[in-house]
Amino acid sequence: MANPKPEELAKIDYQPPKTGWMDTPTVFKPGIFPYACKPKSLETVGFPNPRQWSVKDEDWKLPPNWQEIFIEGLRERVSKYRSFRLFLDICVRCGACADKCHFFIGGGDPKNMPVLRGELLRSVYRKYCTTTGRIMGKIAGARDLTTDVLKEIWYYAFQCTECRRCSLFCPYGIDTAEITILARELLNLLGLNIEWIAGPVANCWLTGNHLGLQPHTIKDAFDMFCDDIETITGIRVTPTFNRKGAEILFVIPSGSMFADPGTFTCMGELLLLHELGLDYTWSTFASEGGDFGFFTTNEMAKRLHAKIYEEAKRLKVKWIMGGECGHMWRVWHQYHNTWYGPVDFLEEPVSPITGTKFENAKSNKTIHICEFTADLIKHGKLNFDKSRNDNLIVTFHDSCNVSRGMGMFEEPRYIIQNVCNNFYEMPPQTIREQTFCCGSGAGLNASENMESRLRGGLPRANAVKYVAKKYGVNMLACICAIDRAALPPLMDYWVPGVRVTGVHEMVANALICKGEKKRTTNLRGEPLPGMEGE
Amino acid sequence: MGFKEILSEKKPLIVEKWLDAILNNYPADASKFFKKQKDGFRNPVGYTISTSIKGLFDEIIEDPESEKIYPYLDDIMKIKAVQDFSPSKAVQFIYLLKKIIRIELDNEITQKNLSNDLKIFEDQLDKLALLAFDIYMLCRERIFEIRVKELKNMSYRLLKRANLVRELEEQESNFAAETVLTQNIKG
């Protein structure tokens, strides 16, 4: 391109175009989209159209009959899922959801308004699945499925974290996240995934976890945790792996095994369960609570989820406990029973320490560790020295899937207030069911889309900034592995000085264990308050 | 009444027009939302820009060299650096103020012969735009630093398992013996 002349430069118009959304072309901006999936990741799980491709290329190497595949896929899903058809049909474009998405709030791209994001697919649905759309075309809000339209759907399907904040405000109850879920499913029919999702899915299919950690690597990681715990507390924790006949199978997201600060949460869970003398086992096969298959297709989600129940069956445990994880709970609570029905080979979870029956888990026999720990505290089974966390001024981020998806609001707060002296809530319109997403969920926590993550995380960070300024908050607690991975960079950019922790890291720091030595540092190896000189 | 007094007096009008002009640079739907929603937690972009330019305007009148200007500019540029703006568009909001002042104070400037004051004031705004650009670049660099840091954090424990980092610690004093990989890890 020739250098612009001065008079051309002087004619820069900063006003955005005033065209309708269908006539406003989508510009692919680096920093917003994640990298394309690799062929081997698709081949591993038998997904269609594995090939080397790049998002920046003009040619996405689609199959010759890609339109037919997409449209047939759409028709099939519309007839299979009544909810999907309803969500596509009944939206009156009232706009109640428009300003609820964190990507729109932080970035200002109108196609990130849930109503418009849904419209991207809805317009294709109208054209190929409704009579009015077929006849009236654009007047009825329908449009042809061209490669540009397909690319646009792709661009925005991977700018939605499926957090469901928009659905909370829809007067019709439309779950726009489900539209994204199915848009991604249709894109997967053409091999249009991102590597940050496809890679973990392939790893999980082969090894049981997203990171592709093999049994000896997991064991080695835990040995190191045990060494660290012993150095800090004087207690040798002795976890067991793949132990048949254990009462409980404990499953956590693999991110907590290898990425800080999640590792400290895992260490916290190890110490707590050891202190209780719980008859439980870890599994190197069911070594992933998360399910990135959930971000590809319904079938893939089911395939990856199955390993946990297969392992529970193989080990003959009575029930399952899950660690601090986000979408693991969405899958367990909202999809498991549809896939498998109530589990008949496990028992209704009963805490062996307090005798509490977790009736809420009657069907899938799985409880969240926060439910378990909150119950222990309620029954006075744990002794804490809260002052060990006195250097922390804590706020709590409700992870979308656990709060909006599962309805768990009180347990983590109850635990935090029992192990910390300084806890402050963020403003009510940013927490609990109205919580703002971290901006990186649903498989979008790749590094290459950092601008997108930072703008999507702005509403959350903005609320943290407020409590940091008002109360001096320096620690953001959460109970989701993606949060623990995604919130530190978010804080680094928007609210430097605020760190991120899992709840059970703080539990273990405050927990007074039998036979422990005088503790001078926390699980991170940092001096406890008042121990700086020791 | 001097130039600065007129600016102070007309502050509400000028700031309102300035905000309007800044937010008009977003697509219509976004602009409408950023202007309408007054709750700062539901609309951090609109709220931050609106409060920051008010503070910025006061400081420019008071002392354009003041350090107090920095946090206001920082708050705005942090947002612009992650949005769909080219560098020129990101700093353009300062120049919008120039235009507004020329239009709004046109009569006063002619009647009271304040063109020299306007020139000095505009020079200060130019400096401010340069400062805004510096901050924009810092934000962009920060984004890339964060990306690198994140990748390092993700791989650190895995590399430790592979004995790469342990090796690094032992050989810390022997820089020549480090591989390219371990140097990268060390940063």
XYZ file of C-alpha atoms in Angstrom:
721
model
C 0.000 0.000 0.000
C 1.321 3.441 -0.935
C 1.902 5.918 1.873
C -1.142 8.155 2.339
C -0.743 11.746 1.232
C -1.032 14.518 3.862
C -4.402 15.659 2.520
C -5.661 12.081 2.761
C -4.405 11.811 6.327
C -6.220 15.009 7.236
C -9.504 13.443 6.167
C -9.628 10.844 8.926
C -13.196 10.344 10.075
C -13.454 9.092 13.597
C -17.167 8.529 13.499
C -18.085 4.873 13.166
C -20.193 3.852 10.158
C -23.931 4.269 10.496
C -24.835 1.084 8.668
C -27.143 -1.626 9.937
C -25.501 -4.620 11.569
C -25.904 -6.858 8.527
C -24.117 -4.322 6.363
C -21.322 -3.614 8.814
C -18.497 -5.995 7.960
C -16.714 -7.738 10.808
C -13.047 -6.880 11.073
C -10.922 -9.612 12.634
C -8.654 -7.914 15.129
C -5.570 -9.631 16.581
C -5.852 -9.813 20.344
C -9.547 -10.634 20.108
C -9.657 -14.099 18.574
C -7.897 -17.249 19.800
C -5.745 -19.348 17.462
C -7.239 -21.993 15.188
C -7.297 -25.651 16.207
C -4.578 -28.030 15.051
C -5.466 -31.054 12.911
C -4.118 -33.569 15.418
C -6.399 -32.212 18.150
C -9.458 -32.859 15.984
C -8.193 -36.215 14.690
C -7.696 -37.497 18.239
C -11.403 -37.283 19.000
C -12.671 -37.912 15.477
C -13.941 -34.390 14.849
C -14.534 -33.502 11.186
C -12.297 -31.606 8.781
C -8.920 -31.810 10.506
C -6.427 -29.627 8.580
C -3.873 -26.919 9.145
C -5.599 -23.541 8.965
C -5.245 -20.058 10.310
C -7.874 -17.527 11.315
C -5.984 -14.788 9.487
C -6.060 -16.711 6.186
C -8.692 -15.845 3.620
C -9.286 -19.547 2.962
C -10.400 -21.464 6.037
C -10.185 -24.730 4.077
C -13.822 -25.637 4.526
C -15.275 -28.796 3.025
C -16.789 -28.142 -0.451
C -20.336 -28.745 0.842
C -19.840 -26.718 4.029
C -23.094 -24.769 3.630
C -25.074 -27.972 3.352
C -23.346 -29.420 6.437
C -24.000 -26.288 8.469
C -27.616 -25.881 7.414
C -28.417 -29.571 7.889
C -26.723 -29.432 11.278
C -28.824 -26.413 12.184
C -32.055 -28.083 11.056
C -31.201 -31.243 12.979
C -30.528 -29.340 16.188
C -33.579 -27.160 15.829
C -35.759 -30.243 15.610
C -33.848 -32.105 18.332
C -33.687 -29.351 20.957
C -37.000 -27.649 21.536
C -35.327 -25.037 23.720
C -33.023 -24.063 20.850
C -35.926 -23.593 18.459
C -37.766 -21.517 21.038
C -34.731 -19.346 21.704
C -34.375 -18.698 17.986
C -38.075 -18.029 17.455
C -39.342 -16.054 20.407
C -36.830 -13.232 20.807
C -38.648 -9.931 20.259
C -35.419 -7.947 20.356
C -36.554 -5.949 23.378
C -32.949 -5.253 24.276
C -33.163 -6.236 27.961
C -30.058 -8.371 27.513
C -28.221 -5.878 25.303
C -26.222 -4.132 27.991
C -25.693 -7.140 30.264
C -22.778 -8.835 28.513
C -19.364 -8.053 29.964
C -17.782 -8.056 26.487
C -20.185 -5.381 25.295
C -19.950 -3.395 28.535
C -16.165 -3.406 28.421
C -15.584 -3.251 24.683
C -18.552 -1.532 23.065
C -18.773 -3.828 20.040
C -22.531 -3.988 19.297
C -22.263 -7.537 17.955
C -21.374 -8.546 21.491
C -24.800 -7.518 22.704
C -26.378 -10.926 23.402
C -29.409 -10.052 21.299
C -27.231 -9.260 18.308
C -24.846 -12.141 18.897
C -27.886 -14.410 18.813
C -29.140 -12.604 15.723
C -26.005 -13.649 13.818
C -27.230 -17.240 13.874
C -30.920 -16.392 14.032
C -30.689 -14.659 10.628
C -29.333 -17.861 9.074
C -32.016 -19.893 10.842
C -34.714 -17.617 9.399
C -33.329 -17.962 5.892
C -33.055 -21.732 5.835
C -35.590 -22.937 8.407
C -38.557 -20.549 8.162
C -40.919 -19.766 5.283
C -41.047 -16.031 5.971
C -37.304 -15.780 6.010
C -36.937 -17.802 2.846
C -39.439 -15.600 0.963
C -38.928 -12.170 2.519
C -35.163 -12.369 3.017
C -33.576 -9.331 4.603
C -36.948 -7.703 5.397
C -37.677 -10.659 7.687
C -34.198 -10.469 9.216
C -32.863 -13.372 7.151
C -29.570 -13.593 5.295
C -27.623 -16.009 3.145
C -24.966 -18.168 4.713
C -21.802 -16.905 3.038
C -18.215 -17.437 4.161
C -18.230 -13.921 5.622
C -21.360 -14.738 7.623
C -19.802 -17.991 8.809
C -16.624 -16.208 9.849
C -18.657 -13.599 11.694
C -20.537 -16.283 13.621
C -17.175 -17.860 14.489
C -15.641 -14.553 15.609
C -18.450 -13.828 18.065
C -19.116 -17.410 19.207
C -15.597 -17.253 20.604
C -16.270 -13.911 22.268
C -18.970 -15.323 24.519
C -18.027 -17.027 27.765
C -21.410 -18.695 28.105
C -21.723 -17.062 31.531
C -25.493 -16.608 31.183
C -25.644 -13.160 32.753
C -27.790 -12.046 29.817
C -30.284 -14.852 30.385
C -30.927 -13.539 33.883
C -32.499 -10.407 32.416
C -34.412 -11.916 29.470
C -38.179 -11.598 30.096
C -38.704 -14.682 27.921
C -36.014 -16.727 29.620
C -33.933 -17.082 26.486
C -30.566 -18.540 27.346
C -28.273 -16.875 24.835
C -25.413 -18.997 26.156
C -27.201 -22.002 24.673
C -27.244 -20.256 21.317
C -23.471 -19.827 21.576
C -23.121 -23.448 22.696
C -25.005 -24.645 19.627
C -23.285 -22.174 17.298
C -19.980 -23.644 18.441
C -21.365 -27.133 17.921
C -22.289 -26.242 14.321
C -18.860 -24.702 13.741
C -17.284 -27.918 14.986
C -19.041 -29.757 12.162
C -16.731 -27.815 9.844
C -13.592 -28.193 11.969
C -13.775 -24.578 13.117
C -12.625 -24.818 16.701
C -9.897 -23.018 18.613
C -6.777 -24.786 19.800
C -7.220 -23.622 23.378
C -10.343 -25.804 23.492
C -9.533 -28.541 20.968
C -6.101 -29.273 22.521
C -7.407 -29.811 26.066
C -10.301 -31.891 24.717
C -7.863 -34.189 22.896
C -5.626 -34.379 25.964
C -8.559 -35.172 28.182
C -9.747 -37.920 25.850
C -6.302 -39.528 25.889
C -5.125 -39.017 29.453
C -8.157 -37.972 31.501
C -7.176 -34.345 31.977
C -6.865 -31.158 29.940
C -3.160 -30.733 30.489
C -2.342 -34.262 29.296
C -0.725 -35.181 32.602
C 0.126 -38.839 32.853
C -0.244 -40.782 36.116
C 3.420 -40.580 37.114
C 3.455 -36.828 36.479
C 0.406 -36.328 38.665
C 1.957 -38.447 41.410
C 5.177 -36.467 41.122
C 3.283 -33.168 41.416
C 1.527 -34.359 44.544
C 4.832 -35.537 46.057
C 6.098 -32.009 45.679
C 2.931 -30.601 47.281
C 3.356 -33.031 50.183
C 6.988 -31.973 50.624
C 5.969 -28.307 50.667
C 3.143 -28.946 53.127
C 5.534 -30.845 55.416
C 8.067 -28.038 55.307
C 5.397 -25.481 56.183
C 3.321 -27.394 58.746
C 5.486 -30.314 59.858
C 2.729 -32.700 58.803
C 3.299 -35.404 56.210
C 0.194 -35.668 54.118
C -0.289 -39.095 52.523
C -2.777 -38.996 49.673
C -3.745 -42.205 47.875
C -4.330 -42.641 44.167
C -6.741 -44.957 42.339
C -7.438 -46.769 45.629
C -10.255 -49.256 45.353
C -12.791 -49.303 48.158
C -12.207 -45.752 49.313
C -15.380 -44.085 50.538
C -15.020 -40.939 48.450
C -13.550 -40.131 45.049
C -12.130 -36.616 45.009
C -11.905 -34.866 41.639
C -10.398 -31.461 40.957
C -9.603 -29.477 37.811
C -6.139 -30.356 36.536
C -5.255 -26.670 36.389
C -5.015 -26.795 40.180
C -2.301 -29.424 39.928
C 0.082 -27.311 37.901
C -0.716 -23.631 37.664
C -0.253 -21.156 40.515
C -2.231 -20.003 42.427
C -4.480 -23.046 41.841
C -1.737 -25.297 43.184
C -2.091 -23.665 46.602
C -5.805 -24.452 46.554
C -4.935 -28.081 45.842
C -2.446 -28.066 48.716
C -5.150 -26.590 50.941
C -7.566 -29.342 49.997
C -4.862 -31.966 50.635
C -4.161 -30.637 54.117
C -7.827 -30.337 55.095
C -8.781 -33.835 53.932
C -5.707 -35.291 55.689
C -6.525 -33.500 58.929
C -10.018 -35.006 58.841
C -8.626 -38.491 58.249
C -11.105 -38.860 55.406
C -11.271 -42.202 53.598
C -10.874 -40.778 50.118
C -8.814 -41.270 46.991
C -7.569 -39.223 44.064
C -7.669 -40.674 40.595
C -5.054 -40.327 37.888
C -7.712 -41.332 35.349
C -10.581 -39.111 36.487
C -7.985 -36.407 36.891
C -10.051 -33.565 35.513
C -13.150 -32.002 36.993
C -13.507 -29.549 34.127
C -14.975 -30.541 30.799
C -13.793 -28.561 27.784
C -15.886 -30.953 25.706
C -18.777 -28.822 26.968
C -17.378 -25.997 24.810
C -17.450 -28.128 21.636
C -20.461 -30.418 21.323
C -23.000 -32.056 23.570
C -21.675 -35.513 22.640
C -18.083 -34.578 23.393
C -19.056 -33.127 26.759
C -20.774 -36.413 27.565
C -17.788 -38.475 26.415
C -15.367 -36.588 28.666
C -17.743 -36.428 31.612
C -18.217 -40.205 31.574
C -14.742 -40.909 32.961
C -15.609 -39.614 36.410
C -18.511 -41.992 36.815
C -16.651 -44.885 35.216
C -13.844 -44.343 37.696
C -16.260 -44.105 40.613
C -17.722 -47.434 39.489
C -14.314 -49.043 39.026
C -13.036 -47.927 42.415
C -16.342 -48.822 44.101
C -16.495 -45.554 46.041
C -19.707 -44.490 47.777
C -19.880 -40.938 46.480
C -17.944 -38.204 44.740
C -16.620 -34.906 45.983
C -15.471 -32.194 43.602
C -12.873 -29.537 44.232
C -12.997 -25.848 43.514
C -14.002 -25.712 39.861
C -16.487 -23.737 37.768
C -18.016 -25.305 34.694
C -17.538 -28.771 36.196
C -20.552 -27.865 38.324
C -22.607 -26.571 35.434
C -22.082 -29.913 33.683
C -22.859 -31.901 36.806
C -25.937 -29.962 37.754
C -27.503 -29.138 34.426
C -26.414 -31.853 32.008
C -25.472 -34.997 33.902
C -28.979 -36.213 34.610
C -30.066 -35.584 31.033
C -27.186 -37.711 29.812
C -27.154 -40.521 32.346
C -30.164 -40.165 34.614
C -29.777 -40.573 38.355
C -26.688 -42.585 39.288
C -27.720 -45.967 40.668
C -24.375 -47.417 41.790
C -23.421 -44.686 44.268
C -24.888 -43.697 47.617
C -26.396 -40.387 48.638
C -23.460 -38.397 50.011
C -23.223 -38.345 53.808
C -20.431 -36.507 55.562
C -18.584 -39.154 57.610
C -17.503 -36.418 60.033
C -20.829 -34.702 60.773
C -23.378 -37.213 59.519
C -24.984 -34.553 57.328
C -26.929 -35.975 54.430
C -26.464 -33.889 51.307
C -29.973 -34.269 49.996
C -29.312 -31.762 47.240
C -26.977 -34.365 45.727
C -29.485 -37.200 45.928
C -29.537 -37.603 42.171
C -25.951 -37.307 40.987
C -24.212 -38.198 44.270
C -21.682 -35.455 43.937
C -21.004 -32.575 46.272
C -18.843 -29.491 46.096
C -16.013 -29.256 48.609
C -17.367 -25.878 49.741
C -20.626 -27.557 50.782
C -18.590 -30.162 52.665
C -16.313 -27.657 54.412
C -19.131 -25.238 55.277
C -20.925 -28.152 56.936
C -17.796 -29.059 58.914
C -17.479 -25.476 60.155
C -21.169 -25.270 61.031
C -20.751 -28.367 63.222
C -17.619 -26.981 64.865
C -15.373 -29.718 63.520
C -12.531 -27.443 62.493
C -10.312 -25.189 64.580
C -8.989 -22.051 62.999
C -6.504 -19.363 63.795
C -8.029 -16.612 61.703
C -5.206 -14.224 62.531
C -2.958 -16.169 60.158
C -4.940 -14.590 57.346
C -4.867 -11.114 58.881
C -2.615 -9.797 56.135
C -5.435 -10.507 53.701
C -8.289 -8.145 53.040
C -10.568 -10.376 51.022
C -13.412 -10.010 48.569
C -15.208 -12.855 46.823
C -15.866 -13.292 43.128
C -18.872 -15.506 42.404
C -17.796 -17.815 39.598
C -20.599 -17.763 36.982
C -21.091 -21.500 36.722
C -21.168 -22.148 40.452
C -23.312 -19.144 41.307
C -25.668 -18.564 38.358
C -25.362 -22.125 37.106
C -25.628 -23.986 40.399
C -27.076 -21.470 42.846
C -24.273 -21.673 45.381
C -23.865 -18.289 47.039
C -23.600 -18.750 50.782
C -21.182 -21.615 51.394
C -17.985 -19.979 50.123
C -18.829 -16.736 51.921
C -19.546 -18.627 55.145
C -16.190 -20.382 54.898
C -14.260 -17.193 54.136
C -15.846 -15.387 57.072
C -14.811 -18.245 59.345
C -11.189 -18.264 58.258
C -10.560 -14.551 57.662
C -11.109 -11.460 59.762
C -11.288 -9.044 56.846
C -13.963 -9.718 54.253
C -15.754 -7.152 52.123
C -18.384 -7.693 49.448
C -18.280 -6.024 46.075
C -21.377 -3.956 45.133
C -24.584 -6.047 44.919
C -25.106 -5.521 41.181
C -21.781 -7.290 40.516
C -22.074 -10.391 42.709
C -24.198 -13.484 43.331
C -26.573 -14.201 40.427
C -25.612 -10.886 38.831
C -21.918 -11.677 39.012
C -19.690 -10.476 36.222
C -17.670 -13.107 34.401
C -13.872 -13.167 34.600
C -13.975 -12.664 30.816
C -12.072 -15.867 30.074
C -14.531 -18.706 30.659
C -15.855 -21.289 28.194
C -12.358 -22.016 26.893
C -11.389 -18.431 26.121
C -8.453 -18.126 28.541
C -5.852 -18.358 25.795
C -3.129 -15.733 25.859
C -3.434 -14.540 22.270
C -6.902 -13.057 22.865
C -5.723 -11.000 25.835
C -7.376 -7.725 24.730
C -10.690 -9.493 24.501
C -10.194 -11.031 27.941
C -9.190 -7.706 29.468
C -12.197 -5.850 28.079
C -14.522 -8.695 29.027
C -13.052 -8.684 32.533
C -13.371 -4.917 32.959
C -16.762 -4.910 34.748
C -15.464 -7.484 37.256
C -12.142 -5.680 37.726
C -13.949 -2.367 38.095
C -15.886 -3.706 41.088
C -12.681 -5.106 42.603
C -11.020 -1.726 42.101
C -13.826 -0.121 44.077
C -13.406 -2.385 47.130
C -9.625 -2.172 46.823
C -9.873 1.613 47.055
C -12.577 1.698 49.722
C -11.497 -1.116 52.039
C -7.937 -1.843 50.965
C -8.881 -5.249 49.522
C -5.731 -7.076 48.427
C -7.020 -10.606 47.817
C -9.678 -11.782 45.400
C -11.050 -15.190 46.393
C -12.850 -17.502 43.966
C -13.793 -21.158 43.599
C -13.076 -21.827 39.924
C -9.881 -22.987 38.228
C -10.350 -20.749 35.192
C -10.879 -17.809 37.537
C -7.674 -18.627 39.359
C -5.867 -18.659 36.027
C -7.654 -15.702 34.427
C -8.074 -13.254 37.277
C -4.356 -12.684 38.047
C -3.641 -11.087 34.623
C -6.913 -9.189 34.899
C -5.858 -7.773 38.256
C -2.338 -7.065 36.964
C -3.800 -4.812 34.318
C -6.783 -3.164 35.993
C -6.089 -3.360 39.736
C -2.383 -4.005 40.334
C -1.674 -5.189 43.868
C -4.723 -7.439 44.204
C -3.862 -11.133 44.178
C -6.029 -14.185 43.637
C -6.683 -17.182 45.868
C -8.859 -20.238 46.132
C -11.004 -20.492 49.259
C -9.346 -23.687 50.504
C -5.919 -22.112 50.417
C -7.145 -19.698 53.084
C -8.869 -22.555 54.935
C -5.604 -24.497 55.155
C -3.635 -21.456 56.237
C -5.995 -20.823 59.142
C -6.566 -24.501 59.988
C -5.020 -25.650 63.266
C -3.915 -29.222 62.598
C -3.135 -31.943 65.081
C 0.612 -32.182 65.684
C 1.546 -29.262 63.500
C 4.703 -27.270 64.146
C 4.640 -23.546 64.774
C 3.739 -22.132 61.395
C 5.747 -19.198 60.171
C 4.683 -19.085 56.541
C 1.528 -19.615 54.546
C 1.200 -22.225 51.789
C 2.895 -19.843 49.358
C 5.961 -19.770 51.588
C 5.327 -16.147 52.538
C 5.670 -15.062 56.177
C 2.470 -15.160 58.206
C 1.428 -11.878 59.842
C 3.782 -11.170 62.746
C 6.282 -13.790 61.569
C 8.109 -11.583 59.110
C 11.399 -11.791 60.987
C 11.383 -15.567 61.596
C -12.592 37.791 32.996
C -9.538 35.863 31.818
C -9.415 32.811 29.606
C -9.217 30.338 32.482
C -12.096 31.974 34.335
C -14.261 31.664 31.248
C -13.267 28.010 30.962
C -14.190 27.405 34.614
C -17.486 29.146 34.186
C -18.366 27.151 31.093
C -17.045 23.887 32.518
C -20.381 22.013 32.745
C -21.248 22.783 29.133
C -17.787 22.082 27.742
C -17.372 18.818 29.662
C -20.809 17.654 28.581
C -20.028 18.330 24.941
C -16.595 16.764 25.318
C -18.077 13.600 26.818
C -20.660 13.476 24.090
C -18.012 13.793 21.400
C -15.801 11.109 22.990
C -18.646 8.630 23.317
C -19.815 9.323 19.770
C -16.633 7.611 18.639
C -18.156 4.300 19.654
C -20.687 2.527 17.441
C -24.209 3.949 17.914
C -25.537 1.172 20.193
C -22.515 1.330 22.445
C -22.480 5.108 22.506
C -26.133 5.185 23.526
C -25.499 2.736 26.365
C -22.323 4.457 27.591
C -24.213 7.755 27.774
C -27.439 6.465 29.300
C -26.437 4.036 32.047
C -25.308 6.105 35.033
C -24.453 3.219 37.373
C -20.666 3.002 37.324
C -20.679 -0.731 38.087
C -23.028 -1.531 35.233
C -21.248 0.862 32.904
C -17.586 1.188 33.862
C -16.547 2.632 30.488
C -19.038 5.507 30.397
C -18.616 6.235 34.095
C -14.817 6.182 34.075
C -14.553 8.401 31.022
C -17.140 10.825 32.369
C -15.553 11.193 35.833
C -12.012 11.228 34.470
C -12.573 14.017 31.960
C -14.215 16.149 34.644
C -11.145 15.741 36.839
C -8.873 16.198 33.868
C -10.575 19.434 32.876
C -10.181 20.879 36.384
C -6.515 19.973 36.467
C -5.819 21.381 33.020
C -7.234 24.731 34.095
C -5.496 24.616 37.469
C -2.060 23.389 36.423
C -1.563 21.484 33.179
C 1.842 20.260 34.377
C 0.381 18.738 37.541
C 1.053 15.112 38.399
C -2.615 14.794 39.311
C -3.377 14.628 35.592
C -1.707 11.256 35.221
C -4.260 9.014 37.032
C -7.145 10.502 35.068
C -5.398 9.953 31.761
C -4.300 6.506 32.897
C -7.876 5.447 33.663
C -9.036 6.515 30.207
C -6.102 5.140 28.237
C -6.246 1.758 29.991
C -9.746 1.323 28.625
C -8.934 2.624 25.135
C -5.869 0.366 24.886
C -8.023 -2.770 25.020
C -10.824 -1.512 22.800
C -11.141 -1.306 19.011
C -9.124 1.883 18.649
C -6.030 2.572 16.622
C -3.383 4.552 18.560
C -4.465 7.777 16.829
C -8.100 7.195 17.650
C -7.197 6.373 21.239
C -5.512 9.749 21.870
C -7.894 11.704 19.688
C -10.186 12.560 22.585
C -7.816 15.330 23.680
C -8.105 17.017 20.270
C -11.875 16.869 20.520
C -11.603 19.289 23.446
C -9.669 21.748 21.279
C -12.449 21.832 18.744
C -15.170 22.241 21.357
C -13.385 25.114 23.088
C -12.835 26.924 19.785
C -16.525 26.717 18.996
C -17.884 27.408 22.474
C -15.531 30.273 23.305
C -15.471 31.779 19.842
C -17.266 34.985 20.802
C -15.324 35.562 23.995
C -12.007 34.940 22.265
C -12.758 37.520 19.576
C -14.378 40.077 21.857
C -11.818 39.910 24.628
C -8.871 39.288 22.352
C -7.896 36.003 23.985
C -6.383 34.323 20.948
C -2.955 34.283 22.564
C -4.352 32.562 25.674
C -6.072 30.062 23.441
C -2.789 29.345 21.678
C -1.006 28.707 24.997
C -3.875 26.522 26.147
C -3.839 24.514 22.934
C -0.089 23.994 23.250
C -0.761 22.504 26.657
C -3.390 20.225 25.211
C -0.881 19.052 22.589
C 1.499 18.116 25.384
C -1.321 16.295 27.093
C -2.014 14.322 23.931
C 1.630 13.260 23.836
C 1.416 12.170 27.458
C -1.755 10.248 26.622
C 0.120 8.512 23.828
C 2.937 7.552 26.220
C 0.375 6.054 28.582
C -1.314 4.249 25.714
C 2.014 2.678 24.760
C 2.675 1.702 28.377
C -0.720 -0.009 28.484
C -0.042 -1.879 25.238
C 3.346 -2.998 26.543
C 1.718 -4.059 29.778
C -0.747 -6.241 27.837
C 2.123 -8.042 26.127
C 4.047 -8.379 29.383
C 0.959 -9.929 30.949
C 0.716 -12.392 28.062
C 4.331 -13.441 28.506
C 3.963 -13.686 32.276
C 0.892 -15.847 31.908
C 2.664 -18.266 29.579
C 5.601 -18.473 31.979
C 3.324 -19.157 34.942
C 1.534 -21.876 33.024
C 4.688 -23.722 32.098
C 6.778 -23.111 35.223
C 5.714 -26.120 37.245
C 5.786 -28.398 34.221
C 9.309 -27.271 33.435
C 10.243 -27.841 37.039
C 9.074 -31.426 36.646
C 11.229 -31.729 33.566
C 14.170 -30.555 35.665
C 14.693 -27.568 33.409
C 14.148 -24.987 36.081
C 15.937 -26.912 38.765
C 18.910 -27.013 36.461
C 18.625 -23.286 35.998
C 18.731 -22.637 39.721
C 21.866 -24.730 40.117
C 23.576 -23.046 37.241
C 22.467 -19.556 38.015
C 25.989 -18.183 38.039
C 26.913 -19.951 34.814
C 25.030 -17.941 32.227
C 26.909 -19.387 29.275
C 25.786 -22.911 30.151
C 22.109 -21.999 29.987
C 20.109 -23.023 26.998
C 17.974 -20.581 25.077
C 14.949 -22.212 26.661
C 16.108 -21.754 30.234
C 17.115 -18.162 29.543
C 13.623 -17.516 28.293
C 12.102 -19.069 31.357
C 14.240 -16.934 33.561
C 13.166 -13.885 31.568
